[in-house]
Amino acid sequence: MDVVRIQGGRPLRGEITISGAKNACLPIFAATLLTEEPCVIENVPDLSDVRFMAQILEHLGATVERPDPHTWKFTARTLTTRAPYALVRQMRASVTLLGPLVGRLRRAEVSLPGGCVIGPRPIDLHLKGLEKLGCFIRMEGGYLHLDGSRIRGADIFLGGRQGSTVTGTANLVMAAVLAPGTTRLESAACEPEVDDLCKMLVQMGANIEGIGSHVLTIHGVDRLHGTRYRVIPDRIEAGTWILAAAITRGDVTVRGANAKHLGAFLDKLDQAGLTVLVEGPETLRVRAANLQLRPVDVITLPHPGFPTDLQAQMCALLATAPGLSIITERVYPNRFMHVPELQRMGADIAIEGSSAIIKGKPNLSGAPIMASDLRASAALILAGLYASGETWVQRVYHLDRGYEKFDEKLRGLGASIERMNAKDMPSDLQEGE
Ligand code: EPZ
């Protein structure tokens, strides 16, 4: 298991290029099951989650090729309908297999995804929508058994307690594209990753209206064909680099990022005193050497609101902003596992219900800390880049799920960061057996 050691206090400088979006790739890979023809997906990030999804598709019977590290080719001629627990439990996004399997093969047996550290993640909205489409759903032995022999277009309201659902919308769109009749999804998610999936499906011959809005209308077609599709850049990775430049008071140009996907985030940074420069259609620049950070209040919401996947990283930045900031988590009310670790570095943060009350201060000190999930690990590394002294971040395998060569790219920007095996850490820092 790897750890990283960071020597803080160095401003990041230089250029970084953004990879393709993980959260677009995963459902897009699943969507290739909707046709027996080859689909070539480009601009795919080299991440463990992505490789894992490809492994699941192979297990289901698809032929999987990888012409180059960022391009994958899938040909799903004949498929089995069963996605086993051993695979599904390792990655929640595999729940997006339900839609394409029942959509194309009219049946599916998919293990129910397990728990998640960021909080309860039920799939009741996915199942409600699939039932509305006429699927019979039976839960047995930890598996969802779907019979879609009578699947048919329907009107579905997809809003939940926390608003719309991203993978729920993806699942229902994929189940509806080959279903006879018309499906109208109200309160659908309109994250850029959902738009990307819909655009690829249209390229495969699907008939979808309202892409980019909260109402999607899908007119079922008889079959879909293969395609070649380029995935959008990862807005969460772009936001993470922008915050890395800001917290180190550096000067970084972020290439390949789409500012339109980051509206609420860039607006919030502007309120906090950091104006990110748009230097071209896909080029953003952070010049933070003289940044006078101001405290701000942040509320995470479904898109186009402030993304929950940038909340932890923003929390790390606001821990260094003099004054009182409040972050309220409306998407995952308990998503604050990074806070106790930031407190270990001297951050003054209190959790009140689903809010973090942050009294920002100029000094954080390096410490041994533990990553609990993907975005928390990025936030802890950002705090380590800012803190004085040495920070050891353990369990960085979380990072590799969503960031391609993160520590390598940081070194390219002048950071003092080193990855090593946990066994090589000073013995007094090592996790007990
Ligand atoms: C997607 O998860 C992303 N994952 C998450 O990114 C992201 O945090 C999330 O959307 C919100 O933006 C992928 O795209 C693979 P949701 P998803 O269904 O689809 C509740 C990362 O770091 N809900 O939109 O699973 C749910 O509990 C990951 O890259 C129900 O109540 O999220 C949550 O509170 C982490 N019932 C809220 O809605 C349901 O049936 C939003 O969940 C479905 C969801």
Coordinates of C-alpha atoms and ligand atoms in Angstrom, one line a residue:
M1 CA 0.0 0.0 0.0
D2 CA 1.4 3.4 -1.0
V3 CA 1.8 6.5 1.1
V4 CA 3.0 10.0 0.0
R5 CA 5.4 12.2 1.9
I6 CA 5.0 16.0 1.2
Q7 CA 7.2 18.8 2.2
G8 CA 4.9 21.8 2.2
G9 CA 5.3 25.5 1.6
R10 CA 6.2 25.5 -2.2
P11 CA 4.1 27.5 -4.6
L12 CA 3.0 25.4 -7.6
R13 CA 4.1 26.8 -11.0
G14 CA 3.7 25.7 -14.6
E15 CA 1.1 24.0 -16.8
I16 CA -1.1 21.0 -16.3
T17 CA -3.3 19.1 -18.8
I18 CA -6.6 17.6 -17.7
S19 CA -7.6 14.0 -18.4
G20 CA -10.9 12.8 -19.6
A21 CA -13.8 12.7 -17.0
K22 CA -13.9 9.5 -14.9
N23 CA -17.6 10.0 -14.1
A24 CA -18.5 10.3 -17.8
C25 CA -16.3 7.3 -18.8
L26 CA -17.9 4.8 -16.4
P27 CA -21.5 5.1 -17.7
I28 CA -20.2 5.5 -21.2
F29 CA -18.4 2.2 -21.0
A30 CA -21.6 0.6 -19.7
A31 CA -23.5 2.1 -22.7
T32 CA -21.3 0.2 -25.2
L33 CA -23.3 -2.9 -24.0
L34 CA -26.4 -1.4 -25.8
T35 CA -25.0 -2.5 -29.3
E36 CA -23.3 -5.5 -30.7
E37 CA -21.2 -3.2 -32.9
P38 CA -17.7 -1.9 -31.9
C39 CA -17.5 1.3 -29.8
V40 CA -14.2 3.2 -29.6
I41 CA -13.9 5.6 -26.6
E42 CA -11.2 8.2 -26.6
N43 CA -9.7 10.6 -24.1
V44 CA -10.2 8.0 -21.4
P45 CA -8.2 8.6 -18.1
D46 CA -5.8 5.9 -17.0
L47 CA -7.5 5.2 -13.6
S48 CA -8.1 2.1 -11.5
D49 CA -11.9 2.6 -11.6
V50 CA -11.9 2.8 -15.4
R51 CA -9.7 -0.3 -15.8
F52 CA -12.0 -2.0 -13.4
M53 CA -15.2 -1.2 -15.4
A54 CA -13.6 -2.6 -18.5
Q55 CA -12.8 -5.8 -16.6
I56 CA -16.5 -6.1 -15.6
L57 CA -17.6 -5.6 -19.3
E58 CA -15.1 -8.3 -20.3
H59 CA -16.6 -10.6 -17.6
L60 CA -20.1 -9.9 -19.1
G61 CA -18.8 -11.1 -22.5
A62 CA -17.6 -8.0 -24.3
T63 CA -14.4 -8.1 -26.3
V64 CA -12.2 -5.4 -24.8
E65 CA -9.2 -3.8 -26.7
R66 CA -7.0 -0.9 -25.7
P67 CA -5.3 0.5 -28.8
D68 CA -3.5 3.0 -26.6
P69 CA -3.4 4.0 -22.9
H70 CA -6.3 6.5 -23.4
T71 CA -8.4 4.7 -26.0
W72 CA -10.6 1.7 -25.4
K73 CA -12.6 -0.4 -27.9
F74 CA -15.6 -2.5 -26.8
T75 CA -17.5 -5.0 -28.9
A76 CA -20.4 -6.6 -27.0
R77 CA -21.7 -9.2 -29.5
T78 CA -23.0 -11.8 -27.0
L79 CA -23.5 -11.0 -23.3
T80 CA -24.4 -12.7 -20.0
T81 CA -26.8 -10.8 -17.8
R82 CA -25.1 -11.4 -14.5
A83 CA -22.7 -9.0 -12.8
P84 CA -21.3 -10.7 -9.8
Y85 CA -20.9 -9.4 -6.2
A86 CA -17.1 -10.0 -6.3
L87 CA -16.9 -7.3 -9.0
V88 CA -19.8 -4.9 -8.3
R89 CA -18.9 -4.5 -4.6
Q90 CA -15.6 -2.9 -5.5
M91 CA -17.1 0.0 -7.4
R92 CA -20.5 1.6 -6.9
A93 CA -20.6 2.9 -10.4
S94 CA -21.1 -0.6 -11.7
V95 CA -24.8 -0.1 -10.8
T96 CA -25.0 1.6 -14.2
L97 CA -24.9 -1.8 -15.8
L98 CA -28.6 -2.3 -14.8
G99 CA -29.9 0.1 -17.5
P100 CA -28.0 -1.2 -20.6
L101 CA -28.5 -4.9 -19.6
V102 CA -32.2 -4.7 -19.1
G103 CA -32.5 -2.2 -22.0
R104 CA -30.8 -4.5 -24.6
L105 CA -31.3 -8.0 -23.1
R106 CA -34.6 -7.3 -21.3
R107 CA -33.1 -8.9 -18.1
A108 CA -30.3 -8.4 -15.6
E109 CA -28.9 -9.9 -12.4
V110 CA -26.7 -7.3 -10.7
S111 CA -25.4 -7.5 -7.2
L112 CA -26.6 -4.7 -5.0
P113 CA -23.8 -2.3 -4.4
G114 CA -22.4 -2.2 -0.8
G115 CA -22.0 0.7 1.5
C116 CA -19.8 3.8 1.0
V117 CA -17.7 5.9 3.4
I118 CA -19.1 9.2 2.1
G119 CA -22.6 8.3 3.5
P120 CA -25.7 6.3 2.7
R121 CA -26.1 5.8 -1.1
P122 CA -29.4 4.1 -1.7
I123 CA -30.5 3.3 -5.3
D124 CA -34.3 3.6 -4.6
L125 CA -34.7 6.2 -7.3
H126 CA -33.0 3.9 -9.9
L127 CA -35.4 1.0 -9.0
K128 CA -38.5 3.2 -8.8
G129 CA -37.7 4.4 -12.4
L130 CA -37.0 0.9 -13.7
E131 CA -40.3 -0.3 -12.2
K132 CA -42.1 2.6 -13.9
L133 CA -40.6 1.4 -17.2
G134 CA -42.3 -1.9 -16.6
C135 CA -39.5 -3.9 -15.1
F136 CA -40.2 -6.6 -12.5
I137 CA -37.6 -6.4 -9.8
R138 CA -36.8 -9.1 -7.3
M139 CA -34.2 -8.9 -4.7
E140 CA -32.7 -12.3 -3.8
G141 CA -29.4 -13.4 -2.4
G142 CA -28.0 -9.9 -2.5
Y143 CA -28.8 -9.6 -6.2
L144 CA -31.3 -7.5 -8.1
H145 CA -33.1 -9.7 -10.6
L146 CA -34.7 -7.6 -13.3
D147 CA -37.3 -8.9 -15.8
G148 CA -37.7 -6.3 -18.5
S149 CA -39.7 -8.4 -21.0
R150 CA -42.5 -5.8 -20.7
I151 CA -40.3 -2.7 -20.7
R152 CA -42.1 0.3 -22.1
G153 CA -41.6 4.1 -22.2
A154 CA -43.2 6.0 -19.2
D155 CA -43.2 9.3 -17.4
I156 CA -40.9 9.3 -14.4
F157 CA -40.2 11.9 -11.7
L158 CA -36.6 11.4 -10.5
G159 CA -36.3 13.9 -7.7
G160 CA -35.2 12.6 -4.3
R161 CA -34.4 14.1 -0.9
Q162 CA -31.1 15.4 -2.2
G163 CA -32.5 16.3 -5.6
S164 CA -31.7 14.4 -8.8
T165 CA -29.5 11.4 -9.1
V166 CA -26.5 11.2 -11.6
T167 CA -26.1 7.5 -12.1
G168 CA -29.9 7.0 -11.6
T169 CA -30.5 9.3 -14.6
A170 CA -27.8 7.5 -16.6
N171 CA -29.4 4.1 -15.8
L172 CA -32.9 5.1 -16.9
V173 CA -31.7 6.8 -20.1
M174 CA -29.8 3.6 -21.0
A175 CA -32.9 1.4 -20.1
A176 CA -35.2 3.7 -22.1
V177 CA -33.3 4.2 -25.4
L178 CA -34.3 0.7 -26.7
A179 CA -37.7 0.6 -25.0
P180 CA -40.8 0.9 -27.2
G181 CA -42.6 4.2 -26.7
T182 CA -41.5 7.5 -25.1
T183 CA -40.0 8.1 -21.7
R184 CA -40.1 11.5 -20.0
L185 CA -37.6 11.9 -17.2
E186 CA -38.4 14.8 -15.0
S187 CA -35.9 16.2 -12.4
A188 CA -33.2 14.4 -14.3
A189 CA -29.6 15.1 -13.4
C190 CA -27.9 17.5 -15.9
E191 CA -24.3 17.1 -14.8
P192 CA -21.9 17.5 -17.8
E193 CA -21.1 13.8 -17.5
V194 CA -24.8 12.9 -18.0
D195 CA -24.9 15.2 -21.0
D196 CA -21.8 13.4 -22.4
L197 CA -23.4 10.0 -22.1
C198 CA -26.6 11.3 -23.8
K199 CA -24.6 12.8 -26.6
M200 CA -22.7 9.5 -27.2
L201 CA -26.1 7.6 -27.2
V202 CA -27.4 10.0 -29.8
Q203 CA -24.3 9.4 -31.9
M204 CA -25.2 5.6 -31.6
G205 CA -28.6 6.3 -33.0
A206 CA -30.7 7.1 -29.9
N207 CA -33.4 9.7 -29.9
I208 CA -33.0 11.9 -26.9
E209 CA -34.4 15.5 -26.4
G210 CA -33.6 18.0 -23.7
I211 CA -30.0 17.1 -23.1
G212 CA -28.5 19.6 -20.6
S213 CA -31.8 20.3 -19.0
H214 CA -33.7 18.6 -16.0
V215 CA -36.3 17.1 -18.4
L216 CA -35.1 14.4 -20.8
T217 CA -37.4 12.9 -23.4
I218 CA -36.3 9.6 -24.9
H219 CA -38.1 8.1 -27.9
G220 CA -37.3 4.4 -28.0
V221 CA -35.6 3.0 -31.1
D222 CA -35.2 -0.6 -32.4
R223 CA -31.4 -0.8 -32.3
L224 CA -28.2 1.2 -31.8
H225 CA -25.0 1.1 -33.8
G226 CA -21.4 1.4 -32.9
T227 CA -19.5 4.7 -32.7
R228 CA -16.2 6.5 -31.9
Y229 CA -16.6 9.0 -29.0
R230 CA -14.3 11.4 -27.3
V231 CA -15.0 11.9 -23.6
I232 CA -15.2 15.4 -22.0
P233 CA -12.5 16.7 -19.8
D234 CA -12.7 16.1 -16.0
R235 CA -14.1 19.2 -14.4
I236 CA -13.5 17.8 -10.9
E237 CA -9.8 17.2 -11.7
A238 CA -9.6 20.7 -13.2
G239 CA -11.2 22.2 -10.0
T240 CA -8.7 20.2 -7.9
W241 CA -5.7 21.7 -9.8
I242 CA -7.2 25.2 -9.5
L243 CA -7.5 24.7 -5.7
A244 CA -3.9 23.3 -5.5
A245 CA -2.6 26.4 -7.2
A246 CA -4.7 28.6 -5.0
I247 CA -3.7 26.9 -1.7
T248 CA 0.0 27.1 -2.5
R249 CA -0.4 30.7 -3.7
G250 CA 1.1 29.5 -7.0
D251 CA 0.7 30.3 -10.7
V252 CA -0.7 27.4 -12.8
T253 CA -2.2 27.1 -16.3
V254 CA -4.8 24.4 -16.5
R255 CA -5.2 23.1 -20.1
G256 CA -8.1 21.1 -21.4
A257 CA -10.6 22.4 -18.8
N258 CA -14.0 23.6 -19.8
A259 CA -15.0 26.7 -17.8
K260 CA -18.6 26.2 -18.6
H261 CA -18.7 23.1 -16.6
L262 CA -17.3 24.9 -13.5
G263 CA -19.7 27.9 -13.3
A264 CA -20.7 27.8 -9.6
F265 CA -17.2 26.8 -8.5
L266 CA -15.4 29.6 -10.3
D267 CA -18.1 32.1 -9.0
K268 CA -17.5 31.0 -5.5
L269 CA -13.7 31.4 -5.9
D270 CA -14.3 34.9 -7.2
Q271 CA -16.2 35.7 -4.1
A272 CA -13.3 34.4 -2.0
G273 CA -11.0 36.8 -3.8
L274 CA -9.5 34.5 -6.5
T275 CA -10.4 35.3 -10.1
V276 CA -9.5 32.4 -12.3
L277 CA -8.5 33.7 -15.8
V278 CA -10.1 32.2 -18.8
E279 CA -7.3 32.3 -21.3
G280 CA -8.9 30.4 -24.1
P281 CA -11.8 27.9 -24.8
E282 CA -10.1 25.2 -22.8
T283 CA -7.4 27.1 -20.8
L284 CA -7.8 28.5 -17.3
R285 CA -5.0 30.2 -15.3
V286 CA -4.6 30.7 -11.6
R287 CA -2.3 33.5 -10.5
A288 CA -2.4 33.4 -6.7
A289 CA 0.9 34.7 -5.6
N290 CA -0.7 37.8 -4.0
L291 CA -4.0 36.1 -3.1
Q292 CA -5.8 37.8 -0.3
L293 CA -8.3 35.0 0.5
R294 CA -11.7 35.9 2.0
P295 CA -14.0 33.6 3.9
V296 CA -17.1 32.4 2.0
D297 CA -20.1 30.2 2.6
V298 CA -20.5 27.2 0.3
I299 CA -23.6 25.0 -0.3
T300 CA -23.1 21.9 -2.4
L301 CA -25.9 21.1 -4.8
P302 CA -26.5 19.0 -7.9
H303 CA -25.3 20.6 -11.1
P304 CA -25.3 23.5 -11.9
G305 CA -24.7 24.1 -8.2
F306 CA -21.4 23.8 -6.4
P307 CA -20.1 20.2 -6.9
T308 CA -19.9 18.0 -3.8
D309 CA -16.8 16.4 -5.4
L310 CA -14.9 19.6 -4.8
Q311 CA -16.2 20.2 -1.3
A312 CA -13.3 18.6 0.6
Q313 CA -10.7 20.3 -1.5
M314 CA -12.5 23.7 -1.0
C315 CA -12.6 22.9 2.8
A316 CA -8.8 22.6 2.8
L317 CA -8.5 26.0 1.1
L318 CA -10.9 27.7 3.4
A319 CA -9.1 26.3 6.4
T320 CA -6.3 28.8 5.4
A321 CA -8.7 31.8 4.7
P322 CA -8.7 34.2 7.7
G323 CA -12.3 34.6 9.0
L324 CA -15.4 32.3 9.3
S325 CA -16.5 30.2 6.4
I326 CA -19.4 27.7 6.4
I327 CA -19.6 24.7 4.1
T328 CA -23.0 23.0 3.9
E329 CA -23.2 19.6 2.3
R330 CA -26.6 19.1 0.6
V331 CA -25.7 16.1 -1.5
Y332 CA -24.0 13.8 1.0
P333 CA -24.8 15.3 4.4
N334 CA -22.1 13.3 6.2
R335 CA -19.3 13.9 3.7
F336 CA -16.8 15.3 6.2
M337 CA -14.3 12.4 6.7
H338 CA -11.4 14.8 5.7
V339 CA -12.2 17.1 8.6
P340 CA -10.7 15.1 11.5
E341 CA -7.5 14.7 9.4
L342 CA -7.4 18.5 8.7
Q343 CA -7.9 19.1 12.4
R344 CA -4.8 16.9 13.0
M345 CA -2.9 19.5 10.9
G346 CA -4.2 22.3 13.2
A347 CA -7.2 23.4 11.2
D348 CA -10.0 24.9 13.3
I349 CA -13.2 23.2 11.9
A350 CA -16.3 22.1 13.8
I351 CA -19.1 19.9 12.3
E352 CA -22.6 21.0 13.0
G353 CA -25.1 18.7 11.4
S354 CA -24.4 18.8 7.6
S355 CA -22.2 21.9 7.9
A356 CA -18.5 22.5 8.6
I357 CA -17.8 25.7 10.5
I358 CA -14.3 26.8 9.5
K359 CA -12.3 29.4 11.4
G360 CA -9.5 29.9 8.9
K361 CA -5.9 30.5 10.0
P362 CA -2.6 31.1 8.3
N363 CA -0.7 28.1 9.8
L364 CA -1.2 24.4 9.3
S365 CA 1.5 22.0 10.3
G366 CA 2.4 18.8 8.6
A367 CA 1.3 15.5 10.2
P368 CA 0.7 11.8 9.5
I369 CA -2.9 11.6 8.2
M370 CA -5.2 9.0 6.6
A371 CA -7.2 9.3 3.4
S372 CA -10.7 7.8 3.6
D373 CA -11.9 8.3 0.0
L374 CA -11.0 9.7 -3.4
R375 CA -11.8 13.4 -2.9
A376 CA -10.7 13.4 0.8
S377 CA -7.3 12.1 -0.3
A378 CA -6.9 15.0 -2.8
A379 CA -7.9 17.5 -0.1
L380 CA -5.4 16.1 2.4
I381 CA -2.6 16.4 -0.2
L382 CA -3.5 20.0 -0.9
A383 CA -3.4 20.7 2.8
G384 CA 0.0 19.0 3.0
L385 CA 1.3 21.2 0.1
Y386 CA 0.3 24.3 2.2
A387 CA 1.4 23.1 5.7
S388 CA 4.8 23.8 7.2
G389 CA 6.9 20.7 7.6
E390 CA 6.3 17.1 6.5
T391 CA 2.9 15.5 5.9
W392 CA 2.5 11.7 5.4
V393 CA -0.8 10.7 3.7
Q394 CA -1.6 7.1 4.0
R395 CA -4.0 5.0 1.9
V396 CA -3.5 7.0 -1.3
Y397 CA -4.8 4.1 -3.3
H398 CA -8.1 6.1 -3.1
L399 CA -6.4 8.8 -5.2
D400 CA -5.6 6.5 -8.1
R401 CA -9.2 5.8 -8.5
G402 CA -9.9 9.3 -9.8
Y403 CA -6.6 11.2 -10.5
E404 CA -4.1 10.0 -13.2
K405 CA -0.5 10.3 -12.0
F406 CA -1.4 13.0 -9.4
D407 CA 1.8 13.0 -7.5
E408 CA 3.9 12.9 -10.7
K409 CA 2.0 15.9 -12.1
L410 CA 2.5 17.7 -8.8
R411 CA 6.3 17.2 -8.9
G412 CA 6.1 18.6 -12.5
L413 CA 4.7 21.8 -10.9
G414 CA 7.5 22.0 -8.4
A415 CA 5.9 20.3 -5.4
S416 CA 8.1 18.3 -3.0
I417 CA 6.0 15.1 -2.9
E418 CA 7.2 11.5 -2.9
R419 CA 5.3 8.2 -3.2
M420 CA 6.6 5.2 -1.4
N421 CA 5.5 1.9 0.0
A422 CA 4.0 2.2 3.4
K423 CA 6.6 -0.2 4.7
D424 CA 9.3 2.4 4.0
M425 CA 7.6 5.0 6.3
P426 CA 9.2 5.7 9.7
S427 CA 8.1 2.8 11.9
D428 CA 6.4 5.0 14.4
L429 CA 4.0 6.2 11.7
Q430 CA 3.2 2.8 10.3
E431 CA -0.4 1.4 10.6
G432 CA -0.5 -1.5 13.0
E433 CA -1.2 -4.9 11.5
Ligands
EPZ1 C1 -22.3 10.4 -8.8 O1 -22.6 9.5 -7.9 C2 -20.7 10.5 -8.9 N1 -20.2 9.2 -9.2 C3 -20.2 10.9 -7.5 O2 -18.8 11.1 -7.6 C4 -20.8 12.3 -7.1 O3 -20.4 12.6 -5.8 C5 -22.4 12.2 -7.2 O4 -22.8 11.7 -8.5 C6 -23.0 13.5 -7.0 O5 -22.5 14.5 -7.9 C7 -20.2 8.8 -10.5 O6 -20.7 9.5 -11.4 C8 -19.6 7.5 -10.8 P1 -26.3 10.5 -6.9 P2 -24.1 8.9 -7.7 O7 -27.1 9.3 -7.2 O8 -24.8 8.9 -9.0 C9 -29.1 10.2 -3.0 C10 -16.5 10.9 -7.1 O9 -15.9 11.3 -6.1 N2 -29.8 9.2 -3.8 O10 -26.4 11.7 -7.8 O11 -24.0 7.7 -6.9 C11 -27.7 9.9 -2.7 O12 -27.7 9.1 -1.5 C12 -17.9 10.3 -6.8 O13 -16.1 10.8 -8.2 C13 -30.9 8.6 -3.2 O14 -31.4 9.0 -2.2 O15 -24.8 10.1 -6.8 C14 -27.0 11.2 -2.6 O16 -27.2 11.7 -1.3 C15 -18.3 10.2 -5.4 N3 -31.6 7.6 -3.9 C16 -27.7 12.0 -3.6 O17 -29.0 11.4 -3.9 C17 -31.1 7.1 -5.2 O18 -31.7 6.2 -5.8 C18 -27.0 12.1 -5.0 O19 -26.6 10.9 -5.4 C19 -29.9 7.7 -5.7 C20 -29.3 8.8 -5.0

